[in-house]
Amino acid sequence: MVWLVWSCLVGASSIWAAHVVALSARELPVDTGFRLQATLLALAVTFIGMFAGFALSTKRNIRLAPEFGGIVFGLTLVSMGLATSMAQAGAPTAGALPSVSLWSLLLGACLGAIALSFVPQLRAPRALASATAFLFLATMTLHLSVPAPIAPAAQVGSQQSPLSLSDGQMMMVALVICAMAVLFAATGCLLDRQRKLAARRAYSHLSLQDSLTHLPNRHYVQKIATELLERADHQGNACAVVLISLDQFKAINDLHGYRVGDTVLCSMAKTLTDNLGDTVFISRFYGDEFLVINPELETIDEAVEFARLVRSLARRPIQWHSYRLSIRSSIGLAVFPRDGNDLTKLVQRANLAAKQAKSIGGNLIQPYVTGMEEANRWEAGLASDLRNATLENQLSLVFQKQNLARTGDLIGYEALVRWRHAERGPIAPEDFIPIAERSGIILDIGNWVLEAACCEAVTWAAPVTLSVNASPLQFSRSDFVGLVSTVLVRTGFPADRLEIELTESTPIEDHERVHETILSLRKMGVRVAMDDFGKGYSSLNTLQAFPFDKIKVDRAFTRSLETDPHARAILRSAILLGHSFGIPVIAEGVETERQLQFLQEAGCQQVQGFLFGKHLLPSQIKKKQSRLRQTGT
């Protein structure tokens, strides 16, 4: 709109001034002048008409808008020429006005319509040249509206107004007005260009800066990468590249809100900036990751010490009102030139090291070691193969008995998934389940296991319980309850015989969704057990937060209870917790009589392990039940 106003201001004043100059240069038999108010009114009409015509020509939602705008433009020019001619005091115009005006109006409208019809294609040079040519011709038509002088001088001499200006004076006024319009528009264009340059510089700065922490972002890191490494190389120094990845940052957002999460990030940025030297480069690299680069270390040992300093700063608690948040961070370290010669590779390797630190528990420093890329590629390849495992019938189920601790009676089976790779053979669950969790493939695997296990269990003669594992990721999905209901209907398996074990070895991030899912499952009659108690991130908090029907103690404590007093204490505490909550406790990993005896004495109600038999294939369960029916037991 601003550019349109400037264009019309310059165009209208230039065409009007040119016409005034042309009228002033005519040789007439009388002395003439211009009525100032009428002449300026012609200028205002020209500006308004030109603005209306140009604005109309840009309307894309009106059919033939450019042509209509051109007609308005052409009529405006001819009308201005006629009005300016009429404003020339003393000019003889009587008689010739109607016929001249009609033809000039018609010609101006046609030429204007043709000129502005090229507006949609103005980016093409040919269209621009054509539009310019026809605009020029349309402008020339205004001179056709000036009638020839026909009256004698004696008739018009007395008609001059005392408010009129002479031809020379009006010519100067027109040129001054035109010059002022051009100067005003030129000044506006200059200011607009300066504003755009300033905005471009501001946007460029913002594009290299994180808007939340005001630290440089990763785009700025890439921009100065060469300079940092050249400085370290020139001085013969080691350059430490430290990647800080916050552990469980999403849980902070979910539990306390995004405002607290933003406070954590800003506090982390301020702590690092205030305590590290000016020569240290600090960046918010991505989401909950910070990158710290120190190009002025002399040895690799100093790089390790620097990483420890960064870790101590990253672990400082953050105060938020009445909360005191403890921050855990997984830190990866790569060192120039030992681990790479360009920053891209160093950052990649520091990131691999941070992922490795997080995968083994987090809250520690992991330097990059040779072979991490191969391990990462192996995991990526395994994840790719795992996606097709359910489609290519590579997954299978085995079942492990669950028994009463006092009598040994069978009460149910737990379904366990196994994967036989087409080329690599059997792959242990502890190898592919974590990969499935991290990649999200656990959703497809979990759905397959649930349906396949229910299909098998519905054929069992004994009405025992079926336990199926599910990850927090599955519980966090809004469609999980619907999936379970669909599987139960499709297979005909009774809901009161299904028990879903929520694996507590991975963090539960969406607490509200998981809580709603558990309540909905219990309304259906499905029981929900807490799996891997004692091994997870916050077992007691999890047990308190969710209405579980059973506690399942991790096998690591059962296996160690004969030699580790701490394991025995944890088992006793878990059993007492179950009694206080009024829910049974099952201990897995029972392999010896001494372990069973301890659990019986501690009051554990249910047990599971190789003491009662190894994993059974579905066909073995059917054969065993068939033999029992034949013997009548």
XYZ file of C-alpha atoms in Angstrom, residues 12-366:
355
model
C 0.135 11.924 -10.849
C 2.334 14.937 -10.047
C 4.648 14.215 -13.010
C 1.840 13.826 -15.561
C -0.021 16.846 -14.155
C 3.109 19.009 -14.151
C 3.961 17.969 -17.708
C 0.487 18.925 -18.854
C 0.640 22.281 -17.073
C 3.995 22.978 -18.731
C 2.554 21.979 -22.133
C -0.432 24.296 -21.687
C 1.795 27.144 -20.550
C 3.990 26.787 -23.621
C 1.131 27.310 -26.094
C 1.093 30.505 -28.099
C -2.346 32.091 -27.789
C -3.695 35.404 -29.070
C -4.385 36.536 -25.486
C -2.589 36.620 -22.174
C -3.535 33.542 -20.135
C -3.070 32.250 -16.607
C -4.211 29.418 -14.324
C -6.800 29.422 -11.557
C -4.752 27.923 -8.727
C -7.537 26.133 -6.842
C -8.976 24.498 -9.953
C -5.521 23.407 -11.130
C -4.624 21.873 -7.761
C -8.026 20.167 -7.684
C -7.152 18.586 -11.037
C -3.930 17.270 -9.420
C -5.887 15.755 -6.493
C -8.369 14.122 -8.871
C -5.480 12.676 -10.860
C -3.900 11.150 -7.745
C -7.200 9.663 -6.518
C -8.112 8.249 -9.918
C -4.651 6.795 -10.541
C -4.619 5.214 -7.065
C -8.072 3.696 -7.632
C -7.111 2.337 -11.053
C -3.788 0.814 -9.926
C -5.332 -0.646 -6.764
C -8.174 -2.200 -8.744
C -5.749 -3.735 -11.249
C -4.082 -5.779 -8.468
C -7.304 -7.422 -7.218
C -7.053 -11.102 -8.116
C -10.503 -11.997 -6.830
C -12.289 -9.749 -9.374
C -12.619 -10.878 -12.954
C -11.036 -8.473 -15.489
C -9.825 -6.313 -12.599
C -6.664 -5.132 -14.494
C -8.761 -4.045 -17.492
C -11.263 -2.167 -15.314
C -8.390 -0.522 -13.464
C -6.904 0.534 -16.800
C -10.212 2.107 -17.862
C -10.288 4.115 -14.605
C -6.682 5.164 -15.192
C -7.319 6.282 -18.793
C -10.486 8.188 -17.922
C -8.674 9.883 -15.048
C -5.883 11.148 -17.292
C -8.245 12.544 -19.920
C -10.416 14.120 -17.218
C -7.350 15.722 -15.668
C -6.297 17.122 -19.044
C -9.765 18.549 -19.604
C -9.998 20.014 -16.082
C -6.542 21.575 -16.283
C -7.392 23.106 -19.661
C -10.605 24.549 -18.211
C -8.584 25.970 -15.296
C -6.426 28.010 -17.719
C -7.927 31.450 -17.345
C -8.315 33.343 -20.579
C -7.879 30.327 -22.904
C -10.573 30.277 -25.638
C -12.321 26.849 -25.386
C -15.952 27.408 -26.384
C -17.509 25.225 -29.025
C -14.970 22.442 -29.476
C -15.219 20.901 -25.960
C -17.874 18.138 -26.343
C -16.570 16.409 -29.450
C -12.924 16.533 -28.424
C -13.597 15.218 -24.903
C -15.714 12.257 -26.078
C -13.083 10.846 -28.431
C -10.216 11.441 -26.005
C -12.121 9.733 -23.155
C -12.851 6.705 -25.326
C -9.269 6.407 -26.576
C -7.766 6.928 -23.103
C -9.990 4.236 -21.573
C -9.055 1.696 -24.261
C -5.333 2.352 -24.054
C -5.429 2.279 -20.241
C -7.244 -1.070 -20.247
C -4.675 -2.554 -22.632
C -1.766 -1.196 -20.572
C -2.895 -2.552 -17.197
C -3.993 -5.889 -18.654
C -0.289 -6.797 -18.501
C -0.173 -6.363 -14.680
C -0.390 -10.135 -13.847
C 2.645 -10.810 -16.113
C 4.810 -7.805 -15.204
C 7.717 -10.031 -14.127
C 8.228 -10.924 -17.792
C 10.366 -8.300 -19.630
C 8.108 -8.334 -22.717
C 4.990 -7.697 -20.636
C 6.735 -4.875 -18.770
C 7.783 -3.219 -22.034
C 4.292 -3.538 -23.502
C 2.636 -2.115 -20.381
C 5.053 0.819 -20.394
C 4.387 1.590 -24.064
C 0.611 1.577 -23.709
C 0.768 3.628 -20.494
C 2.744 6.222 -22.432
C 0.155 6.272 -25.231
C -2.678 6.528 -22.686
C -0.923 9.483 -21.091
C -0.583 11.207 -24.447
C -4.358 11.104 -24.964
C -4.870 13.757 -22.313
C -3.440 16.307 -24.758
C -6.276 15.478 -27.152
C -8.687 16.886 -24.574
C -7.281 20.404 -25.117
C -9.543 22.227 -27.619
C -8.137 24.619 -30.170
C -8.422 28.387 -29.475
C -11.269 29.840 -31.553
C -12.590 32.922 -29.744
C -11.198 36.447 -30.420
C -9.097 38.083 -27.769
C -11.584 40.837 -27.086
C -14.135 38.354 -25.754
C -11.941 36.738 -23.136
C -9.770 39.431 -21.769
C -12.282 40.429 -19.132
C -12.771 36.846 -17.832
C -9.422 36.510 -16.015
C -9.724 36.017 -12.250
C -7.631 38.027 -9.814
C -6.747 34.628 -8.104
C -5.086 33.236 -11.241
C -1.338 32.781 -11.726
C 0.515 33.593 -14.900
C 1.740 30.795 -17.123
C 5.277 31.205 -15.896
C 4.263 31.240 -12.245
C 2.053 28.148 -12.636
C 4.852 26.366 -14.453
C 7.184 26.995 -11.501
C 4.503 25.859 -9.019
C 3.943 22.650 -11.010
C 7.645 21.876 -11.216
C 8.126 22.544 -7.478
C 5.170 20.290 -6.567
C 6.464 17.553 -8.863
C 9.975 17.856 -7.402
C 8.609 17.714 -3.840
C 6.595 14.591 -4.669
C 9.606 12.898 -6.207
C 11.809 13.928 -3.262
C 9.220 12.674 -0.761
C 8.880 9.330 -2.522
C 12.666 8.994 -2.920
C 13.142 9.707 0.779
C 10.485 7.134 1.619
C 12.147 4.563 -0.635
C 15.501 5.213 1.011
C 14.026 4.881 4.495
C 12.199 1.728 3.471
C 15.411 0.244 2.102
C 17.229 1.095 5.336
C 14.409 -0.462 7.330
C 14.592 -3.638 5.264
C 18.370 -3.803 5.632
C 18.059 -3.359 9.403
C 15.327 -5.993 9.544
C 17.439 -8.339 7.429
C 20.383 -7.869 9.785
C 18.111 -8.454 12.788
C 16.632 -11.576 11.220
C 20.109 -12.807 10.358
C 21.155 -12.305 13.973
C 18.031 -14.028 15.269
C 18.545 -16.928 12.891
C 21.906 -17.563 14.555
C 20.643 -17.123 18.117
C 18.359 -19.205 20.290
C 15.356 -17.058 21.179
C 14.887 -18.620 24.635
C 18.403 -18.736 26.111
C 19.955 -16.105 23.804
C 22.836 -18.469 23.188
C 24.152 -19.124 19.682
C 22.298 -21.926 17.935
C 23.683 -24.779 15.856
C 23.573 -22.722 12.659
C 26.036 -20.309 14.252
C 28.157 -23.260 15.365
C 28.448 -24.380 11.762
C 29.346 -20.831 10.725
C 32.305 -20.481 13.102
C 33.416 -24.128 13.079
C 36.414 -23.549 10.817
C 37.584 -20.556 12.846
C 37.498 -22.451 16.161
C 39.442 -25.432 14.877
C 41.949 -23.256 13.017
C 42.618 -21.373 16.243
C 43.225 -24.611 18.142
C 45.364 -26.030 15.352
C 47.428 -22.830 15.000
C 48.164 -22.757 18.730
C 48.834 -26.504 18.873
C 46.038 -27.009 21.391
C 43.470 -29.700 21.959
C 39.856 -28.663 21.386
C 37.253 -30.226 23.670
C 33.765 -30.663 22.216
C 31.307 -31.430 25.021
C 27.662 -32.242 24.316
C 25.269 -31.979 27.279
C 22.021 -33.934 26.888
C 19.534 -33.420 29.727
C 18.045 -36.642 31.074
C 14.264 -36.881 31.474
C 13.726 -33.293 30.356
C 10.323 -34.208 28.888
C 9.288 -35.527 32.287
C 10.040 -32.084 33.768
C 7.782 -30.456 31.177
C 5.018 -32.982 31.785
C 5.151 -32.883 35.576
C 5.770 -29.176 36.171
C 4.805 -27.490 32.905
C 6.671 -25.999 29.969
C 7.349 -22.800 31.877
C 9.485 -24.731 34.354
C 11.200 -26.498 31.456
C 12.074 -23.129 29.921
C 13.405 -21.992 33.290
C 15.648 -25.060 33.468
C 17.091 -24.318 30.027
C 17.657 -20.631 30.796
C 19.225 -21.420 34.177
C 21.504 -23.987 32.562
C 22.575 -21.449 29.939
C 23.259 -18.782 32.580
C 25.224 -21.192 34.783
C 27.464 -22.244 31.905
C 27.945 -18.676 30.659
C 28.760 -17.261 34.112
C 31.247 -19.967 35.100
C 33.126 -20.722 31.887
C 35.672 -18.361 30.382
C 35.169 -15.976 27.491
C 37.223 -18.222 25.228
C 34.747 -21.075 25.719
C 31.998 -21.255 23.118
C 28.538 -22.212 24.471
C 25.553 -23.035 22.286
C 22.062 -24.406 22.700
C 22.507 -27.044 20.076
C 19.107 -28.734 19.903
C 16.091 -28.947 22.217
C 17.499 -30.133 25.545
C 21.105 -30.299 24.300
C 23.913 -27.811 24.889
C 27.247 -27.751 23.085
C 30.361 -26.448 24.844
C 33.620 -25.995 22.895
C 36.943 -25.095 24.469
C 39.659 -24.571 21.822
C 42.437 -23.644 24.264
C 43.303 -26.853 26.103
C 46.802 -28.225 25.913
C 46.293 -31.949 26.495
C 43.599 -34.620 26.332
C 43.723 -34.911 30.120
C 42.778 -31.242 30.362
C 39.878 -31.938 28.013
C 38.626 -34.647 30.367
C 38.964 -32.306 33.348
C 37.067 -29.657 31.424
C 34.259 -32.147 30.751
C 34.099 -32.876 34.487
C 33.810 -29.150 35.190
C 30.965 -28.888 32.696
C 29.254 -31.863 34.317
C 29.499 -30.309 37.793
C 27.932 -27.098 36.464
C 25.194 -28.984 34.641
C 24.272 -30.916 37.803
C 23.586 -27.839 39.929
C 20.017 -27.917 41.293
C 17.610 -25.294 39.983
C 15.217 -23.504 42.316
C 11.676 -22.866 41.074
C 9.469 -21.310 43.748
C 9.168 -24.087 46.355
C 10.648 -26.750 44.061
C 14.297 -27.695 44.003
C 14.857 -29.526 40.734
C 17.740 -31.971 40.489
C 19.149 -32.031 36.974
C 20.685 -35.146 35.442
C 22.792 -34.905 32.306
C 24.449 -37.355 29.958
C 27.661 -35.841 28.644
C 29.579 -36.876 25.545
C 33.160 -35.786 24.908
C 35.116 -35.658 21.656
C 38.594 -34.135 21.383
C 40.294 -32.459 18.423
C 42.451 -33.703 16.727
C 42.275 -37.177 18.246
C 38.609 -37.825 17.400
C 38.329 -35.833 14.176
C 39.549 -32.860 12.170
C 36.272 -31.048 11.467
C 33.647 -29.853 13.888
C 30.798 -31.701 12.184
C 32.472 -35.043 12.850
C 33.457 -34.018 16.382
C 29.911 -32.989 17.259
C 28.554 -36.202 15.750
C 30.933 -38.279 17.832
C 30.220 -36.302 20.994
C 26.529 -36.929 20.350
C 27.151 -40.662 19.956
C 29.037 -40.662 23.248
C 26.179 -38.801 24.978
C 23.676 -41.342 23.644
C 25.873 -44.127 24.953
C 25.991 -42.450 28.369
C 22.207 -42.137 28.398
C 21.673 -45.752 27.323
C 23.658 -47.069 30.299
C 21.811 -45.034 32.904
C 22.700 -41.418 32.243
C 24.117 -38.750 34.539
C 27.720 -39.510 33.591
C 30.529 -38.555 31.194
C 31.235 -40.785 28.220
